């Protein structure tokens, strides 16, 4: 064993029994790694000769059993001789207990599916609650080290501004979350009215007008909803309509990147034009009045109403919105030709590369063994099983040696099965791995194909990358962002419903400036530039 000691930098002296050695100069705490006490092996399996028990806490999926009951987790223990006492909780329950746990010092050895925000990662890394991992990765994680050497963008995404890595990544490089807002239209209604499938924004508006005025569901009642959406949803936002009607690519953060320049979207003339046009549509009865207030349950119910009432909508997946019986009645429209003739597909800031999959806390006396345990999960085949479940249960090899999904049984969905057998946590499945190791789920492959055909060719902007802001940068943007995004959301709804954008626009732009929008964008630009340098 080459190193049995490591340093955890802290801003102040830590209290409690977790300290194994005294404070050193500069406010650091030197801690003895006791992995050798259990017969630590630097290579091969088991990782330790004597069973080592660690406590893990964090989040788990709503349908997941206790992780100790999962076949894959049981195999991990058999392979490594590291036993885990799992304390993972559903998201909402964990969220209620997380802050108390972090503040009290009553910590598990590991946070697995940490549920930590960037601010929490930075704060708890800088105060010593989470151990810096970069030296442990270099020393005991050859699989992850090779990935990070090959993919400096992943390394940059998990590296804090102080140069430390406090959490391990979760990567599923499917390329589908960048385009979450799919626009569908009721082709059964188009056929009933003798209308073509729209290809331009003007044809689309004409179709909505016909849905409103011509009783396409044939029940003699004016109950048709031409267009419905949800504001501030993951996947039901009308961003691409704003782009088509005004020329402004948009996303939930109101922050995009073009030509390496970070831009705020919701104060441009193009944004104003798009919102004003939606206001005209609303005034003509083409937009569901509940679009600004409905939750997912109410929204999804509209697609499955006894009498078909939904003409067009944004959502992630057609089947989830309308059910099996109506799949043939709707079609994906994709990106329409805008008022200037261009197709503009807005790109979200949802990343394929995520941090926060796993962290080692200061309570852990065996970080070397723990890092070796984590490194096994970055093997592509193991990452696939962590993501979708064990070979023989959810995955099997096809004739080409690629892992593919075993079909689900009656009454079960792929998503439900995945929650029950796949623990998640740290893993990396790259775009190349999806070609050579594991095939995407059928529903994901279908969406990939749709993105490639309908959206990616018309990419209008880059998403803001998964930059980890510093404590200072977070202080500069967090409160301002809350006020800015609240104002944008409120004004968007008000202007569409009331049509008052022209009279209120100048005051709104002035208010954004007062709230510090220019400073916020400058801060994001600074962090973006740092990220780009780290990704070279």
Phi, psi and omega in degrees: 000125187279324183225130177240008178227149175217162181249135170245116181285133177228154179276344181205168182292128179280151181248163175099182188277002183285345181279126180258351177211165183286173179289141177257176180299144177086007175082015179267160180238120180269128189234134180284130175270119186263016181304324182298336180296340181252017179073055184293132177248125182287339180223158175073186181235149359287166179289323176230147182282324176258142184300125178251127180256127178237153175257133179240137174229168180145204183258164171212162181294152183303325183266003182284137172286180169305133186302332180297342180272350182283135181302317182296318179296320177297324177292323177302315180295317180297322182287321192258339188068019173255115180267143184238130169265108188272133176233030182284141189231156172304153190310309186295319180294316180296319181301324180289334185257345189300309184298319178298318179299314182293324183281331188280337186085356177275081192252147166287168177292328186220142165259122185239123197055070198295331185066019182269135172285168177302318180299320180290324177297311182296313182298312185280343169284313183290334180267003173092359178294321176255137180283143168291137192250352190298321179290321177297321178298312182298323186277321192234007183229072183295327180293311179293321179302316179298320178296314182293327176291322179284329185235079180299339177292324176292318177301316180298323183293331183257002182262124178286166183295340177276003178091355182266153172253119183253342179222156179266157188270162168232117184233123168231099192269066180274335180074029183247337183285347179290340180233075187276341190261089179274133180259120180247156177222151181279100181284337175297321177290320177301316180296318181297330182261001179069033183252145175283163173292124184297144173239347179238162180294327179290318177296323178296316178297320178298322179294316178298321178298319179294320177301323183288324193251348192240016173053057183293338177274357169069021182259004178074008181241138180278066183251006181289140173252104183301311183218131174229147176208180174230133176275144177064026175270163173296321193218025183227029185264146182272038184299320182290337174288322175300319179294319181289323184276336184230340180096010183253108171301142188215155171210180186298332181274350186056036182216121180230172175234131171223129180053044178063018176248128179279130183235142167271134190265331197268024175225020182263160176298326180293319176298315179303316181296319180295316180292320179299320179294320176297326175299321176296319178298317180297317181299333179270006176079022184268346184245133178303121179300336181277001182302335185261001184225341188286147174267179184299321182299311179294322182295311182293332179295331182294328179286344183244016179302151183308313172261131180301124182235355190254119182272317182205151184196163171255133172195165183289320188217130185297314184300321181295330183277316190247352181082172183295321190294335185248012181304323182283354183266356183230156178220151176283128177272326184073217184264126180271152170297128182278184183298335178261008178089355181268149170263121183236109178263113180288136181255130180283175174259014178287125187265155167280336180258119181237145174258176177087014181288328180200144175221151174255127184267169180293347178285345187280121180265002186226053185295328180296311178296322180295318180292322176298320178300314181294324185297330178298332183286346180270354169300133187304321180292320178290322177300321178298319180289323176298328183277320189235352178116171189288153169297133183096344178249307178241341183235148174212156179278137173270186184296338180267005180080013178266136176287128179231162181289134167282131182305142179287158179280174180301137175076010180233141176260162177299321180295318179295316180296318181301316180300327187277343187233348185247117185282345183074225181082199183291133181189157177221118172237104184277172176302322177295320178299326178291347176264331191241344185242305186221133177280146175300156170307149179307319180292326178288320178297320177299317180291322175305313181297321179292320178298315182295327182274317192257339189237304186306323180296343185245024180308122185258345182202171169262149172283155174290128187288171182283070181278135173265112180286152176285169176304315181297317180294321177298320177298324183288330188250335192299304183291320179298318179300318180301313180292319181295311182293325176297315179298314182298316181296314181296316182290323177302310180297316182296317183289323177293316184286319188257346178066033186253020188295321183299315183285341186250354190298310185298319178294323178296313179299319178297320179294321177299319178296319178297324179285352174094028185299324181292321178293322178298312180295323177297322178294316177296325177295316178301314179292323178299314181298320177297317179298317180297322178294322179288341181267002181283000000 
